[in-house]
PDB file of C-alpha atoms in Angstrom:
ATOM      1  CA  MET A   1     -69.025  65.137 -78.663  1.00 43.00           C
ATOM      2  CA  SER A   2     -72.965  65.785 -79.307  1.00 42.00           C
ATOM      3  CA  ILE A   3     -74.323  66.960 -81.964  1.00 40.00           C
ATOM      4  CA  LYS A   4     -78.108  68.830 -81.839  1.00 41.00           C
ATOM      5  CA  LEU A   5     -80.019  66.307 -84.619  1.00 38.00           C
ATOM      6  CA  GLU A   6     -82.582  69.604 -84.855  1.00 41.00           C
ATOM      7  CA  GLU A   7     -80.387  71.871 -86.492  1.00 42.00           C
ATOM      8  CA  PRO A   8     -78.993  71.092 -90.359  1.00 46.00           C
ATOM      9  CA  LEU A   9     -75.267  71.425 -90.310  1.00 41.00           C
ATOM     10  CA  THR A  10     -74.284  73.964 -92.405  1.00 43.00           C
ATOM     11  CA  LYS A  11     -70.769  74.522 -91.820  1.00 41.00           C
ATOM     12  CA  VAL A  12     -67.911  72.407 -90.372  1.00 41.00           C
ATOM     13  CA  ALA A  13     -64.618  74.258 -89.885  1.00 41.00           C
ATOM     14  CA  VAL A  14     -61.159  72.067 -88.567  1.00 40.00           C
ATOM     15  CA  GLN A  15     -58.361  73.838 -86.986  1.00 44.00           C
ATOM     16  CA  GLN A  16     -55.547  73.910 -89.199  1.00 47.00           C
ATOM     17  CA  SER A  17     -52.812  73.757 -86.521  1.00 46.00           C
ATOM     18  CA  ALA A  18     -53.879  70.100 -85.088  1.00 47.00           C
ATOM     19  CA  PRO A  19     -50.895  67.939 -84.647  1.00 52.00           C
ATOM     20  CA  ALA A  20     -50.351  65.091 -86.864  1.00 50.00           C
ATOM     21  CA  GLY A  21     -52.159  61.971 -86.291  1.00 49.00           C
ATOM     22  CA  THR A  22     -54.576  63.572 -83.349  1.00 50.00           C
ATOM     23  CA  LEU A  23     -58.337  64.613 -84.122  1.00 47.00           C
ATOM     24  CA  ALA A  24     -58.842  68.042 -84.665  1.00 47.00           C
ATOM     25  CA  PRO A  25     -61.720  69.415 -83.513  1.00 48.00           C
ATOM     26  CA  VAL A  26     -64.872  70.310 -85.438  1.00 42.00           C
ATOM     27  CA  GLU A  27     -66.807  73.196 -85.233  1.00 47.00           C
ATOM     28  CA  ILE A  28     -70.313  73.290 -86.147  1.00 44.00           C
ATOM     29  CA  VAL A  29     -72.123  76.484 -87.337  1.00 46.00           C
ATOM     30  CA  PRO A  30     -75.990  75.742 -87.383  1.00 50.00           C
ATOM     31  CA  SER A  31     -77.881  77.239 -89.809  1.00 50.00           C
ATOM     32  CA  SER A  32     -80.181  79.490 -87.775  1.00 53.00           C
ATOM     33  CA  LYS A  33     -77.098  81.281 -86.377  1.00 54.00           C
ATOM     34  CA  LYS A  34     -75.810  82.100 -90.436  1.00 52.00           C
ATOM     35  CA  LYS A  35     -80.149  82.970 -91.327  1.00 56.00           C
ATOM     36  CA  SER A  36     -79.962  85.385 -88.176  1.00 57.00           C
ATOM     37  CA  GLY A  37     -76.492  86.935 -89.325  1.00 55.00           C
ATOM     38  CA  ALA A  38     -78.049  87.398 -92.831  1.00 57.00           C
ATOM     39  CA  LEU A  39     -81.575  88.580 -91.322  1.00 63.00           C
ATOM     40  CA  SER A  40     -78.583  91.545 -89.279  1.00 65.00           C
ATOM     41  CA  SER A  41     -77.000  92.339 -92.363  1.00 74.00           C
ATOM     42  CA  PRO A  42     -77.451  96.296 -93.004  1.00 79.00           C
ATOM     43  CA  VAL A  43     -77.370  95.077 -96.927  1.00 80.00           C
ATOM     44  CA  PHE A  44     -80.390  93.246 -96.303  1.00 79.00           C
ATOM     45  CA  TRP A  45     -81.974  96.319 -94.574  1.00 83.00           C
ATOM     46  CA  LEU A  46     -80.374  99.289 -97.573  1.00 87.00           C
ATOM     47  CA  THR A  47     -81.939  96.697 -99.996  1.00 87.00           C
ATOM     48  CA  CYS A  48     -85.532  96.345 -97.872  1.00 90.00           C
ATOM     49  CA  ALA A  49     -85.870  99.877 -96.692  1.00 91.00           C
ATOM     50  CA  PRO A  50     -86.737 101.463 -99.961  1.00 92.00           C
ATOM     51  CA  LEU A  51     -89.346  98.645-101.506  1.00 93.00           C
ATOM     52  CA  ILE A  52     -90.884  99.000 -97.731  1.00 94.00           C
ATOM     53  CA  MET A  53     -91.756 102.673 -98.847  1.00 94.00           C
ATOM     54  CA  VAL A  54     -92.319 101.688-102.134  1.00 94.00           C
ATOM     55  CA  LEU A  55     -94.675  99.141-100.625  1.00 94.00           C
ATOM     56  CA  GLY A  56     -96.220 102.338 -98.698  1.00 94.00           C
ATOM     57  CA  TRP A  57     -97.006 103.698-102.047  1.00 94.00           C
ATOM     58  CA  ALA A  58     -98.977 100.894-103.185  1.00 92.00           C
ATOM     59  CA  LEU A  59    -100.857 100.598 -99.828  1.00 93.00           C
ATOM     60  CA  VAL A  60    -101.853 104.321 -98.089  1.00 93.00           C
ATOM     61  CA  PRO A  61    -100.680 106.776-101.724  1.00 92.00           C
ATOM     62  CA  SER A  62    -102.219 109.988 -99.726  1.00 89.00           C
ATOM     63  CA  LEU A  63     -99.502 109.930 -97.034  1.00 90.00           C
ATOM     64  CA  PHE A  64     -96.460 110.412 -99.077  1.00 91.00           C
ATOM     65  CA  SER A  65     -98.783 112.627-101.646  1.00 86.00           C
ATOM     66  CA  GLY A  66    -101.858 115.043-100.858  1.00 84.00           C
ATOM     67  CA  LEU A  67    -102.094 116.340-104.830  1.00 88.00           C
ATOM     68  CA  ASP A  68    -104.555 114.532-106.848  1.00 87.00           C
ATOM     69  CA  PRO A  69    -103.016 112.319-109.647  1.00 90.00           C
ATOM     70  CA  ILE A  70    -105.947 112.865-111.800  1.00 89.00           C
ATOM     71  CA  SER A  71    -106.654 116.406-111.917  1.00 86.00           C
ATOM     72  CA  GLY A  72    -104.722 119.173-112.417  1.00 83.00           C
ATOM     73  CA  VAL A  73    -104.167 122.818-112.911  1.00 86.00           C
ATOM     74  CA  PRO A  74    -103.178 123.782-116.227  1.00 88.00           C
ATOM     75  CA  ALA A  75    -101.452 126.980-115.266  1.00 88.00           C
ATOM     76  CA  GLU A  76     -98.943 124.746-113.547  1.00 88.00           C
ATOM     77  CA  LYS A  77     -98.032 123.050-116.792  1.00 89.00           C
ATOM     78  CA  PHE A  78     -94.655 121.916-117.476  1.00 91.00           C
ATOM     79  CA  GLN A  79     -92.960 122.887-114.405  1.00 91.00           C
ATOM     80  CA  ALA A  80     -89.182 121.285-113.854  1.00 91.00           C
ATOM     81  CA  PRO A  81     -88.812 119.343-110.622  1.00 92.00           C
ATOM     82  CA  GLY A  82     -88.416 121.496-107.849  1.00 89.00           C
ATOM     83  CA  PHE A  83     -89.977 122.004-104.246  1.00 89.00           C
ATOM     84  CA  ALA A  84     -93.452 121.905-104.852  1.00 86.00           C
ATOM     85  CA  HIS A  85     -93.316 119.267-106.810  1.00 88.00           C
ATOM     86  CA  TRP A  86     -90.564 116.902-106.723  1.00 91.00           C
ATOM     87  CA  PHE A  87     -91.415 115.153-110.102  1.00 93.00           C
ATOM     88  CA  GLY A  88     -92.410 118.304-111.798  1.00 91.00           C
ATOM     89  CA  THR A  89     -96.133 118.583-113.422  1.00 92.00           C
ATOM     90  CA  ASP A  90     -97.380 117.170-116.799  1.00 90.00           C
ATOM     91  CA  HIS A  91     -99.002 118.631-119.522  1.00 88.00           C
ATOM     92  CA  LEU A  92    -102.320 119.126-118.142  1.00 89.00           C
ATOM     93  CA  GLY A  93    -100.641 120.660-114.546  1.00 90.00           C
ATOM     94  CA  ARG A  94    -100.682 117.173-112.781  1.00 92.00           C
ATOM     95  CA  ASP A  95     -98.284 116.325-110.019  1.00 93.00           C
ATOM     96  CA  VAL A  96     -96.160 113.557-111.680  1.00 93.00           C
ATOM     97  CA  PHE A  97     -94.723 112.297-108.504  1.00 94.00           C
ATOM     98  CA  ALA A  98     -98.395 111.803-107.387  1.00 93.00           C
ATOM     99  CA  ARG A  99     -99.390 109.964-110.691  1.00 94.00           C
ATOM    100  CA  VAL A 100     -96.060 107.957-109.625  1.00 94.00           C
ATOM    101  CA  VAL A 101     -96.969 107.753-105.885  1.00 94.00           C
ATOM    102  CA  HIS A 102    -101.356 106.953-106.796  1.00 93.00           C
ATOM    103  CA  GLY A 103     -99.627 104.675-109.702  1.00 92.00           C
ATOM    104  CA  THR A 104     -97.672 101.655-107.527  1.00 93.00           C
ATOM    105  CA  SER A 105    -100.736 100.010-106.752  1.00 92.00           C
ATOM    106  CA  GLN A 106    -101.248  99.558-109.760  1.00 91.00           C
ATOM    107  CA  THR A 107     -98.520  98.185-111.546  1.00 92.00           C
ATOM    108  CA  LEU A 108     -97.584  96.109-108.218  1.00 93.00           C
ATOM    109  CA  LEU A 109    -101.122  94.439-108.307  1.00 93.00           C
ATOM    110  CA  THR A 110    -100.983  93.039-111.915  1.00 92.00           C
ATOM    111  CA  ALA A 111     -97.065  92.298-110.958  1.00 93.00           C
ATOM    112  CA  GLY A 112     -98.983  90.003-107.993  1.00 93.00           C
ATOM    113  CA  LEU A 113    -101.452  88.748-109.733  1.00 94.00           C
ATOM    114  CA  ALA A 114     -98.636  87.715-113.348  1.00 94.00           C
ATOM    115  CA  VAL A 115     -96.306  86.164-110.134  1.00 94.00           C
ATOM    116  CA  THR A 116     -98.541  84.139-108.277  1.00 94.00           C
ATOM    117  CA  ILE A 117     -99.880  82.816-111.644  1.00 94.00           C
ATOM    118  CA  GLY A 118     -96.423  81.461-112.175  1.00 93.00           C
ATOM    119  CA  LEU A 119     -95.766  80.596-108.492  1.00 93.00           C
ATOM    120  CA  VAL A 120     -98.610  78.210-108.315  1.00 93.00           C
ATOM    121  CA  ALA A 121     -98.661  76.975-111.614  1.00 93.00           C
ATOM    122  CA  GLY A 122     -95.034  76.601-111.938  1.00 92.00           C
ATOM    123  CA  THR A 123     -94.306  74.449-108.438  1.00 91.00           C
ATOM    124  CA  GLY A 124     -97.420  72.530-109.216  1.00 90.00           C
ATOM    125  CA  LEU A 125     -95.925  71.245-113.001  1.00 91.00           C
ATOM    126  CA  GLY A 126     -91.892  71.359-110.935  1.00 90.00           C
ATOM    127  CA  LEU A 127     -93.444  68.956-108.552  1.00 88.00           C
ATOM    128  CA  LEU A 128     -95.516  66.818-110.751  1.00 88.00           C
ATOM    129  CA  ALA A 129     -92.157  66.653-113.357  1.00 88.00           C
ATOM    130  CA  ALA A 130     -89.805  65.779-110.109  1.00 86.00           C
ATOM    131  CA  THR A 131     -92.016  63.070-108.102  1.00 83.00           C
ATOM    132  CA  ALA A 132     -94.667  61.535-110.460  1.00 82.00           C
ATOM    133  CA  GLY A 133     -92.443  59.236-112.533  1.00 80.00           C
ATOM    134  CA  ARG A 134     -90.171  59.670-115.581  1.00 87.00           C
ATOM    135  CA  ALA A 135     -93.092  59.673-118.107  1.00 88.00           C
ATOM    136  CA  ALA A 136     -94.517  62.902-116.174  1.00 86.00           C
ATOM    137  CA  ASP A 137     -91.005  64.182-116.073  1.00 87.00           C
ATOM    138  CA  ALA A 138     -90.661  64.020-119.707  1.00 90.00           C
ATOM    139  CA  VAL A 139     -93.962  65.093-120.973  1.00 90.00           C
ATOM    140  CA  THR A 140     -94.128  68.317-118.494  1.00 89.00           C
ATOM    141  CA  MET A 141     -90.612  69.403-119.211  1.00 89.00           C
ATOM    142  CA  ARG A 142     -91.010  69.437-122.748  1.00 89.00           C
ATOM    143  CA  LEU A 143     -93.989  72.009-122.043  1.00 89.00           C
ATOM    144  CA  ILE A 144     -91.538  73.806-120.316  1.00 90.00           C
ATOM    145  CA  ASP A 145     -89.412  73.734-123.432  1.00 88.00           C
ATOM    146  CA  VAL A 146     -92.220  74.502-125.567  1.00 87.00           C
ATOM    147  CA  LEU A 147     -92.376  77.904-122.981  1.00 86.00           C
ATOM    148  CA  LEU A 148     -89.179  78.953-122.777  1.00 85.00           C
ATOM    149  CA  ALA A 149     -88.303  78.747-126.506  1.00 86.00           C
ATOM    150  CA  VAL A 150     -90.719  81.573-127.127  1.00 83.00           C
ATOM    151  CA  PRO A 151     -89.902  85.061-125.667  1.00 83.00           C
ATOM    152  CA  GLY A 152     -91.735  85.708-122.864  1.00 82.00           C
ATOM    153  CA  PHE A 153     -92.435  89.409-123.905  1.00 84.00           C
ATOM    154  CA  LEU A 154     -94.033  87.766-126.626  1.00 86.00           C
ATOM    155  CA  VAL A 155     -95.797  85.492-124.815  1.00 85.00           C
ATOM    156  CA  SER A 156     -97.536  88.014-122.926  1.00 86.00           C
ATOM    157  CA  LEU A 157     -98.246  90.058-125.670  1.00 86.00           C
ATOM    158  CA  ILE A 158    -100.194  87.194-127.932  1.00 86.00           C
ATOM    159  CA  ILE A 159    -102.540  86.521-124.875  1.00 86.00           C
ATOM    160  CA  VAL A 160    -102.973  90.577-124.022  1.00 86.00           C
ATOM    161  CA  THR A 161    -104.049  91.110-127.358  1.00 84.00           C
ATOM    162  CA  ALA A 162    -105.976  88.106-127.912  1.00 83.00           C
ATOM    163  CA  PHE A 163    -108.393  89.353-124.613  1.00 81.00           C
ATOM    164  CA  ALA A 164    -109.684  93.067-124.137  1.00 77.00           C
ATOM    165  CA  PRO A 165    -106.823  94.578-123.027  1.00 79.00           C
ATOM    166  CA  GLY A 166    -106.833  95.786-118.744  1.00 82.00           C
ATOM    167  CA  PRO A 167    -104.390  94.817-115.839  1.00 86.00           C
ATOM    168  CA  ILE A 168    -106.230  91.508-115.789  1.00 89.00           C
ATOM    169  CA  SER A 169    -105.283  90.071-119.221  1.00 88.00           C
ATOM    170  CA  LEU A 170    -102.011  92.257-118.781  1.00 89.00           C
ATOM    171  CA  GLY A 171    -101.480  89.636-114.950  1.00 90.00           C
ATOM    172  CA  ILE A 172    -102.516  86.745-116.734  1.00 91.00           C
ATOM    173  CA  GLY A 173    -100.363  87.141-120.047  1.00 90.00           C
ATOM    174  CA  VAL A 174     -97.400  87.908-117.705  1.00 92.00           C
ATOM    175  CA  GLY A 175     -97.608  85.119-115.229  1.00 92.00           C
ATOM    176  CA  ILE A 176     -98.231  82.324-117.996  1.00 91.00           C
ATOM    177  CA  ALA A 177     -94.893  83.527-119.521  1.00 89.00           C
ATOM    178  CA  SER A 178     -93.334  82.970-116.187  1.00 91.00           C
ATOM    179  CA  ILE A 179     -94.379  79.713-115.532  1.00 92.00           C
ATOM    180  CA  ALA A 180     -91.692  78.015-117.209  1.00 91.00           C
ATOM    181  CA  SER A 181     -88.854  79.299-115.055  1.00 91.00           C
ATOM    182  CA  PHE A 182     -90.542  78.806-111.902  1.00 93.00           C
ATOM    183  CA  ALA A 183     -91.279  74.947-113.237  1.00 92.00           C
ATOM    184  CA  ARG A 184     -87.779  74.138-113.803  1.00 92.00           C
ATOM    185  CA  VAL A 185     -86.172  76.048-110.260  1.00 91.00           C
ATOM    186  CA  VAL A 186     -88.831  73.615-108.083  1.00 91.00           C
ATOM    187  CA  ARG A 187     -88.328  70.138-110.075  1.00 90.00           C
ATOM    188  CA  SER A 188     -84.577  71.134-110.015  1.00 89.00           C
ATOM    189  CA  GLU A 189     -84.465  71.858-105.945  1.00 88.00           C
ATOM    190  CA  VAL A 190     -87.663  68.682-105.601  1.00 87.00           C
ATOM    191  CA  LEU A 191     -84.585  66.390-106.902  1.00 86.00           C
ATOM    192  CA  ARG A 192     -82.347  67.898-104.815  1.00 86.00           C
ATOM    193  CA  VAL A 193     -83.833  67.650-101.520  1.00 84.00           C
ATOM    194  CA  ARG A 194     -85.711  63.840-102.602  1.00 81.00           C
ATOM    195  CA  SER A 195     -82.931  62.591-102.827  1.00 79.00           C
ATOM    196  CA  LEU A 196     -81.806  63.228 -99.480  1.00 77.00           C
ATOM    197  CA  ASP A 197     -81.751  60.226 -96.674  1.00 78.00           C
ATOM    198  CA  TYR A 198     -84.090  62.472 -94.274  1.00 79.00           C
ATOM    199  CA  VAL A 199     -86.943  61.990 -97.164  1.00 77.00           C
ATOM    200  CA  GLU A 200     -86.370  58.326 -97.808  1.00 74.00           C
ATOM    201  CA  ALA A 201     -86.325  57.586 -94.405  1.00 83.00           C
ATOM    202  CA  ALA A 202     -89.871  59.350 -94.085  1.00 79.00           C
ATOM    203  CA  PHE A 203     -91.433  57.453 -96.736  1.00 74.00           C
ATOM    204  CA  MET A 204     -90.050  54.634 -95.056  1.00 78.00           C
ATOM    205  CA  ASN A 205     -91.835  55.496 -91.840  1.00 78.00           C
ATOM    206  CA  GLY A 206     -94.815  54.938 -93.395  1.00 74.00           C
ATOM    207  CA  GLY A 207     -94.810  59.065 -94.520  1.00 73.00           C
ATOM    208  CA  THR A 208     -97.809  59.416 -97.467  1.00 76.00           C
ATOM    209  CA  TYR A 209     -97.266  60.560-100.218  1.00 73.00           C
ATOM    210  CA  TRP A 210     -98.856  63.949 -99.726  1.00 76.00           C
ATOM    211  CA  SER A 211     -97.415  64.497 -96.259  1.00 78.00           C
ATOM    212  CA  VAL A 212     -93.514  64.185 -96.938  1.00 80.00           C
ATOM    213  CA  VAL A 213     -94.379  66.461 -99.823  1.00 79.00           C
ATOM    214  CA  PHE A 214     -95.710  69.442 -97.539  1.00 80.00           C
ATOM    215  CA  LYS A 215     -93.709  68.180 -94.772  1.00 80.00           C
ATOM    216  CA  HIS A 216     -90.553  68.047 -96.338  1.00 80.00           C
ATOM    217  CA  ILE A 217     -89.533  68.655 -99.709  1.00 81.00           C
ATOM    218  CA  LEU A 218     -91.310  72.522-100.398  1.00 82.00           C
ATOM    219  CA  PRO A 219     -90.571  73.163 -97.162  1.00 81.00           C
ATOM    220  CA  ASN A 220     -86.798  72.594 -97.863  1.00 82.00           C
ATOM    221  CA  SER A 221     -86.881  73.429-101.324  1.00 81.00           C
ATOM    222  CA  CYS A 222     -88.634  76.900-101.093  1.00 82.00           C
ATOM    223  CA  GLY A 223     -84.937  78.988-100.815  1.00 82.00           C
ATOM    224  CA  PRO A 224     -84.320  79.392-104.870  1.00 87.00           C
ATOM    225  CA  VAL A 225     -87.979  79.563-105.178  1.00 89.00           C
ATOM    226  CA  LEU A 226     -88.183  82.843-102.992  1.00 89.00           C
ATOM    227  CA  ALA A 227     -85.076  84.244-104.286  1.00 89.00           C
ATOM    228  CA  LEU A 228     -86.955  83.935-108.503  1.00 91.00           C
ATOM    229  CA  LEU A 229     -89.861  85.247-106.634  1.00 92.00           C
ATOM    230  CA  ALA A 230     -88.257  88.550-105.599  1.00 92.00           C
ATOM    231  CA  VAL A 231     -86.431  88.643-109.264  1.00 92.00           C
ATOM    232  CA  ASP A 232     -89.820  87.152-111.577  1.00 93.00           C
ATOM    233  CA  LEU A 233     -91.528  90.177-109.669  1.00 94.00           C
ATOM    234  CA  GLY A 234     -89.202  92.851-110.824  1.00 93.00           C
ATOM    235  CA  VAL A 235     -89.472  91.359-114.589  1.00 93.00           C
ATOM    236  CA  ALA A 236     -92.904  91.368-113.675  1.00 93.00           C
ATOM    237  CA  ILE A 237     -92.793  95.172-113.528  1.00 94.00           C
ATOM    238  CA  LEU A 238     -91.060  95.690-116.565  1.00 92.00           C
ATOM    239  CA  ALA A 239     -93.045  93.341-118.530  1.00 92.00           C
ATOM    240  CA  ILE A 240     -95.990  95.202-117.353  1.00 92.00           C
ATOM    241  CA  SER A 241     -94.651  98.823-117.746  1.00 92.00           C
ATOM    242  CA  GLY A 242     -93.424  98.338-121.309  1.00 91.00           C
ATOM    243  CA  LEU A 243     -97.027  96.447-122.420  1.00 90.00           C
ATOM    244  CA  GLY A 244     -98.384  99.496-120.215  1.00 89.00           C
ATOM    245  CA  PHE A 245     -95.846 101.183-122.562  1.00 90.00           C
ATOM    246  CA  LEU A 246     -97.520 100.171-125.733  1.00 88.00           C
ATOM    247  CA  GLY A 247    -101.432 100.769-124.526  1.00 85.00           C
ATOM    248  CA  PHE A 248    -102.286  97.866-123.255  1.00 87.00           C
ATOM    249  CA  GLY A 249    -102.548  98.472-119.737  1.00 82.00           C
ATOM    250  CA  SER A 250    -104.932 100.893-117.796  1.00 81.00           C
ATOM    251  CA  PRO A 251    -106.645 103.378-119.695  1.00 82.00           C
ATOM    252  CA  PRO A 252    -106.199 107.323-119.279  1.00 81.00           C
ATOM    253  CA  PRO A 253    -106.237 108.771-117.123  1.00 83.00           C
ATOM    254  CA  THR A 254    -105.214 106.050-114.535  1.00 85.00           C
ATOM    255  CA  PRO A 255    -102.386 106.513-113.135  1.00 88.00           C
ATOM    256  CA  GLU A 256     -99.717 102.981-114.051  1.00 90.00           C
ATOM    257  CA  TRP A 257     -95.955 103.537-114.201  1.00 92.00           C
ATOM    258  CA  GLY A 258     -95.327 102.106-117.863  1.00 91.00           C
ATOM    259  CA  LEU A 259     -98.305 104.650-118.678  1.00 90.00           C
ATOM    260  CA  LEU A 260     -96.885 107.648-117.452  1.00 92.00           C
ATOM    261  CA  ILE A 261     -93.889 106.864-119.984  1.00 92.00           C
ATOM    262  CA  SER A 262     -96.019 106.927-122.561  1.00 90.00           C
ATOM    263  CA  GLU A 263     -97.833 110.350-122.034  1.00 89.00           C
ATOM    264  CA  GLY A 264     -94.429 111.636-121.966  1.00 89.00           C
ATOM    265  CA  ARG A 265     -92.851 110.455-124.887  1.00 88.00           C
ATOM    266  CA  GLN A 266     -94.604 113.450-126.746  1.00 87.00           C
ATOM    267  CA  TYR A 267     -92.889 116.138-124.791  1.00 89.00           C
ATOM    268  CA  LEU A 268     -89.199 114.664-124.499  1.00 86.00           C
ATOM    269  CA  ALA A 269     -87.595 117.413-125.996  1.00 85.00           C
ATOM    270  CA  SER A 270     -89.081 120.493-123.816  1.00 87.00           C
ATOM    271  CA  ALA A 271     -90.174 118.306-120.754  1.00 90.00           C
ATOM    272  CA  TRP A 272     -87.378 114.993-120.253  1.00 92.00           C
ATOM    273  CA  TRP A 273     -88.799 114.423-116.346  1.00 93.00           C
ATOM    274  CA  LEU A 274     -91.636 113.552-117.940  1.00 92.00           C
ATOM    275  CA  THR A 275     -90.266 110.271-118.923  1.00 92.00           C
ATOM    276  CA  THR A 276     -87.037 110.299-117.330  1.00 93.00           C
ATOM    277  CA  LEU A 277     -88.138 110.239-113.510  1.00 94.00           C
ATOM    278  CA  PRO A 278     -90.646 107.523-113.822  1.00 94.00           C
ATOM    279  CA  GLY A 279     -88.087 105.260-115.403  1.00 94.00           C
ATOM    280  CA  VAL A 280     -85.446 105.979-112.981  1.00 95.00           C
ATOM    281  CA  VAL A 281     -88.222 104.296-110.500  1.00 95.00           C
ATOM    282  CA  ILE A 282     -88.404 101.307-112.164  1.00 95.00           C
ATOM    283  CA  VAL A 283     -85.749 100.610-112.787  1.00 95.00           C
ATOM    284  CA  VAL A 284     -84.287 101.533-109.235  1.00 95.00           C
ATOM    285  CA  VAL A 285     -87.136  98.957-107.691  1.00 95.00           C
ATOM    286  CA  VAL A 286     -86.344  96.031-109.968  1.00 95.00           C
ATOM    287  CA  ILE A 287     -82.830  96.924-109.465  1.00 95.00           C
ATOM    288  CA  LEU A 288     -83.780  96.450-105.614  1.00 94.00           C
ATOM    289  CA  LEU A 289     -86.015  93.491-106.039  1.00 94.00           C
ATOM    290  CA  ALA A 290     -83.041  91.851-107.511  1.00 93.00           C
ATOM    291  CA  GLY A 291     -80.634  92.543-104.780  1.00 91.00           C
ATOM    292  CA  LEU A 292     -83.770  91.218-102.444  1.00 91.00           C
ATOM    293  CA  GLY A 293     -83.793  88.038-104.107  1.00 90.00           C
ATOM    294  CA  ARG A 294     -80.099  87.766-103.608  1.00 88.00           C
ATOM    295  CA  GLN A 295     -80.540  88.554-100.023  1.00 87.00           C
ATOM    296  CA  LEU A 296     -83.236  85.716 -99.950  1.00 86.00           C
ATOM    297  CA  HIS A 297     -81.210  82.897-101.624  1.00 83.00           C
ATOM    298  CA  LYS A 298     -78.653  83.526 -99.035  1.00 81.00           C
ATOM    299  CA  ILE A 299     -80.659  83.443 -95.876  1.00 80.00           C
ATOM    300  CA  PHE A 300     -82.733  80.180 -97.410  1.00 75.00           C
ATOM    301  CA  ARG A 301     -79.750  78.347 -98.954  1.00 68.00           C
ATOM    302  CA  PHE A 302     -79.435  75.420 -96.928  1.00 56.00           C
TER     303      PHE A 302
END
């Protein structure tokens, strides 16, 4: 029996019907087949399809709604959802669906900034804690414990209120709050991969610290980090929408998901669609991102 060393072994199946005293045949399933099977799963694509549409809202909003999200028709104010206005109209006669579509780019850009800050800083801290020795590990993890002791939303709120409200300070505040989760996941994965035999062999063959980190440790630690990236993007969207609801996001009349709910709360009794439908969009996107994170964890699990 020959085994290809280029593909990591992920599953070993032993036939239960093998006679006693004989070696049972072994079936080796390479991880590439497992990943291709997960990528072809209908659940994966059912999760990705709505998210691709939301990404289209952010990139080309005019393709999904030709109405003006800023200017409205006063004679058409407070119209209920229908064929002419899918999400109804607000108190100024603006189409709510158009404002949701055009507000996607603002919300996703701010959430993307937050996730990028958390990913870069958290990966650096986690890698430092896992590879730079016990002293660096102790100091770094105590810093992470301090960040974890304070609720992330409160950290974001403190940072945003310390600076001028806006999408940049909003993204920085939410990003700093997400550093701790990325650092803990990266540290645990790097410690797991660092103890594997092929990493030790790479060091013994003359590999430098940085070459082993970038060629072996980080690529084989990316699975849970990518899954956390998708989940944290949903968490960032929730936090940004919450802070936008409190007035710390983009100023009106710029469309933003949290601002849309804040503007409609005054008319909740007479125009329920102003808050309910944008809120449903936020909830659905967050749930889909959590499902995407679960699917990515299955695909990149080693």
